[in-house]
XYZ file of C-alpha atoms in Angstrom:
394
model
C 144.357 -1.841 90.370
C 143.172 -0.624 86.800
C 145.133 -0.438 84.036
C 144.832 4.327 83.498
C 145.235 4.337 87.032
C 148.114 2.161 86.577
C 149.346 4.421 83.718
C 148.897 7.415 85.485
C 151.495 6.736 88.467
C 154.176 4.950 86.257
C 153.918 8.879 83.958
C 154.595 10.769 88.257
C 157.241 7.548 88.870
C 159.094 7.971 85.809
C 159.051 12.557 86.227
C 160.160 12.004 90.062
C 163.340 9.359 88.431
C 164.699 12.288 86.090
C 164.300 15.182 89.192
C 166.426 13.378 90.989
C 168.799 12.760 88.016
C 169.028 16.405 86.743
C 169.116 17.959 90.226
C 165.448 19.506 89.427
C 162.605 19.675 92.682
C 159.353 18.862 90.576
C 155.933 19.146 92.072
C 154.515 15.791 91.213
C 150.993 16.771 91.816
C 148.339 14.340 89.355
C 145.076 14.863 87.438
C 142.036 16.931 89.496
C 139.740 12.893 90.544
C 137.618 15.528 88.495
C 138.665 18.035 85.441
C 136.769 22.092 86.377
C 134.912 22.987 83.096
C 135.629 25.224 81.517
C 138.345 25.522 82.943
C 140.957 26.074 80.122
C 142.899 28.995 81.740
C 139.454 30.313 81.731
C 136.945 29.665 84.530
C 134.037 30.136 85.352
C 134.207 32.412 87.448
C 136.268 34.369 85.858
C 133.722 34.353 82.902
C 131.445 36.075 85.478
C 133.721 38.645 86.369
C 134.120 40.069 83.014
C 130.808 40.060 82.068
C 129.536 41.838 84.455
C 132.901 44.318 84.692
C 132.212 44.898 80.294
C 128.530 45.309 80.668
C 128.761 47.811 83.757
C 130.813 49.697 81.326
C 134.103 49.210 84.072
C 137.496 50.028 82.427
C 140.208 48.244 81.316
C 137.700 45.618 80.822
C 135.660 47.851 78.795
C 138.174 48.819 75.973
C 139.306 45.247 75.363
C 136.033 44.301 74.832
C 135.080 46.873 72.160
C 138.738 45.536 71.037
C 137.287 42.553 70.553
C 134.762 42.992 69.455
C 136.035 44.948 66.146
C 138.969 42.756 65.291
C 138.517 40.624 62.377
C 138.608 37.573 64.503
C 134.867 38.629 66.330
C 133.730 39.371 62.434
C 130.660 37.611 61.525
C 132.173 36.486 57.498
C 134.856 35.099 58.674
C 135.513 32.941 56.340
C 137.015 29.923 57.683
C 140.256 28.449 55.837
C 140.364 24.427 56.461
C 143.500 22.120 54.561
C 143.657 18.718 55.254
C 147.500 18.887 56.499
C 148.801 22.487 56.866
C 152.636 22.376 56.562
C 154.764 25.085 57.997
C 158.542 25.039 57.605
C 160.951 27.935 59.795
C 159.413 31.307 60.755
C 156.658 29.977 58.492
C 157.803 29.005 55.857
C 156.160 28.032 53.309
C 152.762 29.109 54.470
C 149.986 26.555 53.787
C 147.557 27.678 55.640
C 150.105 28.037 59.132
C 148.164 30.682 59.513
C 144.803 30.405 58.723
C 144.557 27.351 61.188
C 146.261 29.850 64.254
C 143.902 32.933 63.005
C 140.325 30.301 62.883
C 141.072 29.433 66.229
C 142.152 32.146 67.410
C 138.335 33.773 66.132
C 136.816 30.073 67.338
C 137.728 31.763 71.253
C 137.177 35.626 70.621
C 133.650 34.133 69.145
C 132.979 32.655 72.677
C 134.211 35.409 74.839
C 132.108 37.463 72.961
C 129.105 35.159 72.837
C 129.452 34.402 76.939
C 129.815 38.173 77.472
C 127.241 38.837 75.064
C 124.806 36.397 75.580
C 124.288 36.930 71.066
C 123.548 32.807 70.140
C 125.103 33.903 66.333
C 128.886 33.932 68.044
C 128.058 30.371 69.800
C 127.257 29.181 65.699
C 129.908 31.223 64.873
C 132.911 29.821 67.502
C 131.400 27.032 66.527
C 130.931 26.289 62.516
C 134.983 28.137 63.344
C 135.260 23.895 64.425
C 133.652 21.935 62.540
C 134.672 23.602 59.362
C 138.603 22.253 61.067
C 137.600 18.939 62.599
C 136.127 17.506 59.552
C 139.285 18.243 57.030
C 142.479 18.455 58.768
C 144.235 15.194 59.145
C 148.136 16.765 60.497
C 150.924 19.232 60.130
C 153.630 18.988 57.939
C 157.499 20.081 57.501
C 159.837 21.940 60.317
C 157.487 23.197 62.627
C 155.037 21.192 62.810
C 155.183 20.039 66.217
C 155.521 24.422 66.948
C 152.428 25.220 64.550
C 150.571 22.499 66.939
C 151.235 23.278 70.009
C 149.997 26.931 68.760
C 147.031 25.701 67.554
C 147.191 23.632 69.374
C 146.704 25.324 72.528
C 143.880 27.859 71.746
C 141.022 25.649 69.973
C 140.595 23.432 73.747
C 139.720 28.118 74.802
C 136.961 28.367 72.935
C 135.862 24.561 72.903
C 136.102 24.557 76.702
C 133.379 27.937 76.529
C 130.962 26.658 74.429
C 130.400 22.718 75.338
C 129.137 24.169 79.002
C 127.967 27.166 78.737
C 126.275 27.624 74.888
C 122.494 24.763 75.679
C 121.791 25.620 71.744
C 123.033 21.332 70.773
C 127.292 21.649 68.869
C 125.981 18.483 66.836
C 129.967 17.837 65.974
C 131.365 17.563 69.214
C 132.895 14.600 69.279
C 134.167 15.090 66.124
C 136.478 17.737 66.821
C 136.851 16.131 70.185
C 138.532 13.801 68.049
C 140.654 16.232 66.391
C 142.311 17.437 69.060
C 143.066 13.759 70.421
C 144.110 12.357 66.789
C 146.019 15.743 64.961
C 146.976 16.999 67.826
C 147.685 15.561 71.147
C 150.250 12.801 70.024
C 152.216 15.869 68.723
C 152.249 17.475 71.835
C 152.301 15.762 74.789
C 155.964 13.946 72.782
C 157.839 17.348 73.779
C 161.027 18.568 71.509
C 164.267 19.933 73.040
C 164.370 22.913 70.229
C 164.575 26.505 71.766
C 162.005 26.641 75.332
C 159.711 28.470 74.075
C 158.245 24.834 71.969
C 158.035 22.619 74.430
C 155.872 24.668 76.830
C 153.613 25.564 74.098
C 153.678 22.173 73.315
C 152.608 21.300 77.446
C 150.229 24.254 77.439
C 147.646 22.917 74.340
C 148.879 19.017 76.044
C 147.111 20.633 79.083
C 144.247 22.668 77.860
C 143.828 19.610 75.321
C 143.690 16.875 78.046
C 141.276 18.586 80.129
C 139.153 19.227 77.082
C 138.816 14.952 76.963
C 139.297 14.251 80.303
C 142.377 12.982 79.770
C 144.218 12.196 83.289
C 147.524 9.766 81.921
C 148.171 11.909 78.810
C 147.460 15.808 81.974
C 149.884 13.892 84.306
C 152.853 13.818 81.095
C 152.974 16.816 79.716
C 152.444 18.863 83.662
C 155.680 16.625 84.001
C 156.890 17.318 81.014
C 156.137 21.547 81.811
C 157.240 20.890 85.638
C 160.406 20.424 84.402
C 161.173 22.839 81.386
C 160.006 25.636 83.118
C 163.133 25.657 85.763
C 165.801 24.377 82.053
C 163.715 27.879 80.858
C 164.037 31.009 84.361
C 167.673 30.881 85.793
C 167.192 31.099 89.651
C 170.642 32.032 90.944
C 169.917 29.301 93.541
C 170.270 26.585 90.621
C 173.481 26.935 90.776
C 176.269 28.150 88.304
C 174.958 26.835 85.445
C 171.252 26.654 84.133
C 169.114 23.853 84.861
C 168.254 21.307 81.902
C 165.739 18.294 80.766
C 166.697 14.594 80.832
C 167.516 14.541 76.834
C 168.738 17.056 76.342
C 172.086 16.389 75.733
C 173.166 19.078 77.437
C 176.270 18.016 79.000
C 178.693 20.323 79.567
C 178.909 24.302 80.523
C 180.511 25.066 76.792
C 176.932 22.944 75.504
C 174.750 24.640 77.498
C 176.239 28.894 77.487
C 175.433 27.851 73.986
C 172.809 26.832 74.601
C 170.941 29.922 76.633
C 172.207 31.584 72.942
C 175.664 32.264 74.227
C 174.926 34.066 77.556
C 177.803 33.279 80.255
C 176.373 35.381 83.073
C 173.476 33.932 84.953
C 171.141 36.156 87.181
C 167.584 35.442 88.791
C 164.409 35.709 86.412
C 167.645 35.447 82.751
C 165.326 32.588 80.068
C 167.007 30.636 78.053
C 165.781 32.683 74.855
C 166.692 36.190 76.121
C 169.085 36.746 74.022
C 168.066 35.597 71.134
C 165.220 38.626 71.375
C 163.186 39.235 73.326
C 159.538 38.080 71.274
C 160.625 34.469 71.529
C 161.173 34.618 75.268
C 157.765 36.610 75.738
C 156.550 33.322 73.961
C 157.590 31.251 76.651
C 156.119 33.985 79.053
C 153.296 32.464 77.932
C 152.600 29.188 78.277
C 154.339 28.928 81.738
C 151.527 31.549 82.300
C 148.847 29.804 80.708
C 149.631 26.446 82.832
C 149.910 28.092 85.934
C 146.913 28.997 85.694
C 144.654 26.287 84.137
C 146.426 24.079 86.045
C 145.086 26.790 89.240
C 141.684 26.885 88.014
C 142.092 22.470 88.153
C 142.638 22.300 91.971
C 146.854 22.521 91.389
C 147.685 26.140 92.656
C 151.190 26.929 91.470
C 152.161 30.343 91.856
C 153.097 30.127 95.325
C 156.251 27.715 94.752
C 158.696 27.878 92.028
C 157.180 28.448 89.396
C 155.224 31.774 90.754
C 158.946 32.730 91.989
C 160.819 31.771 88.355
C 157.290 33.634 86.816
C 157.510 36.670 89.200
C 162.048 36.997 88.599
C 161.016 36.032 84.764
C 159.040 39.061 83.832
C 160.749 41.926 86.312
C 163.788 41.310 84.401
C 162.253 41.717 81.970
C 159.956 44.075 81.637
C 162.208 47.022 82.829
C 164.581 46.891 79.516
C 160.664 46.446 77.437
C 160.471 49.881 78.614
C 163.330 50.665 77.113
C 166.089 50.263 80.590
C 169.454 50.119 78.704
C 170.934 46.545 79.500
C 173.949 46.655 81.365
C 177.455 45.052 78.805
C 177.237 41.585 80.319
C 173.746 40.764 78.779
C 173.512 40.085 76.056
C 176.727 41.693 74.794
C 175.529 45.431 75.724
C 171.737 44.803 73.435
C 168.028 43.245 73.499
C 166.059 42.836 70.962
C 162.557 43.987 72.310
C 159.412 42.507 71.076
C 158.448 40.671 74.929
C 154.589 40.626 73.292
C 151.240 41.215 74.829
C 151.608 38.439 77.272
C 151.413 39.925 81.074
C 148.713 40.295 82.423
C 148.212 36.313 83.309
C 151.528 35.677 85.400
C 150.705 39.906 86.588
C 147.227 38.936 88.091
C 147.727 35.762 89.511
C 151.717 37.559 91.640
C 150.109 40.511 91.356
C 146.270 40.430 92.320
C 145.657 37.899 93.484
C 149.470 37.147 95.153
C 149.915 40.685 96.523
C 153.495 40.942 95.649
C 155.775 44.163 94.303
C 155.784 44.539 90.446
C 156.032 47.643 89.434
C 157.884 47.832 86.565
C 155.926 44.538 85.145
C 152.369 46.933 86.082
C 153.771 49.570 84.610
C 154.913 48.242 80.360
C 151.611 46.376 81.264
C 149.612 49.989 81.657
C 151.026 50.680 78.655
C 150.284 47.683 76.334
C 146.116 47.714 77.373
C 143.735 46.443 76.331
C 146.396 44.182 75.236
C 144.955 42.629 72.222
C 146.820 38.862 70.188
C 149.763 38.489 69.127
C 148.531 36.517 66.314
C 149.920 32.883 67.147
C 148.163 31.666 70.371
C 148.007 35.022 72.918
C 145.048 36.961 73.270
C 142.261 39.004 74.809
C 144.635 38.865 78.366
C 143.447 41.756 78.706
C 139.890 41.362 78.696
C 140.548 38.216 80.485
C 142.829 38.274 82.733
C 142.931 42.373 83.956
C 142.555 42.648 87.872
C 140.556 39.402 88.173
C 140.470 38.255 91.800
C 139.105 33.924 90.152
């Protein structure tokens, strides 16, 4: 047996043991025999669907495309602002390159989508220019938010790179340097995971999964999916979990008091509640977004997780939060009767998978999604999901 295969089997064995120790049912599906490309969040068939809809003027895709093209992210005069070390403290303060890195990554993805839809090569070369600027410069991240920042930017870079690498025939001379950047600067950080608030580890695993697809890295794909499969049940609660939410190995949450404190002081648990609901809906939205994004990439890579436990939890979370985001008054038992709204543009991917493709009724989530269309970026790692995932059957 090859050493690479042995490492993969060892990683899957670890997550299987961990799931038994924590009473969690976790799928140990491995990486595909051959990765599908482009295959990070959007597939070739999805891109073709988008292009057809936009070029025919169909809505909401045409409006979403117009929003994308009119944004500063698609500007041909954009100046990339790479730096060797991106220094990000709490809430990105200090902000030494944090916003610049995230927005340049979103711009590269924006240009990649614009290239595919229009076939205007200037967008492809602009996407490459942004990716090249960073791959020639960055060496790492520092300060307390370094893992989160690495996850935010690291989840977007591979989306752009996959589209350019596998659909643009004009050449990308520095592609290997970009791959080295992902392998050496981003992947070693995000693959470690985090025991901070759950949205940290979720976006870190989103980055690790996307990077692994771009690198055709089976070992790290398996590691990332293993951590992700443990984190999702510990982030979204179902009553079938028991009287308390699940935890992940190494969290130190070994008493009910510690678990309740980690869940922002919330002691009543219902289907769809998340670990950060009573913190605020904004961070909850980050977690929901990454869960949706990883599930979508996994589906493209041949393992559809929407039909199982993950899909049940994701639908419960979307359906639970959508009415309150729309303005419903929370009951007194929920977050002491007050919620901080601001879910963000994070519902399209999950809604498309669960409602449009699988046929589940999600009335409130559909209403919320319709009210925000076309959904733009959140300036962190979510971008253009009405364009890419509104009623996309592929």
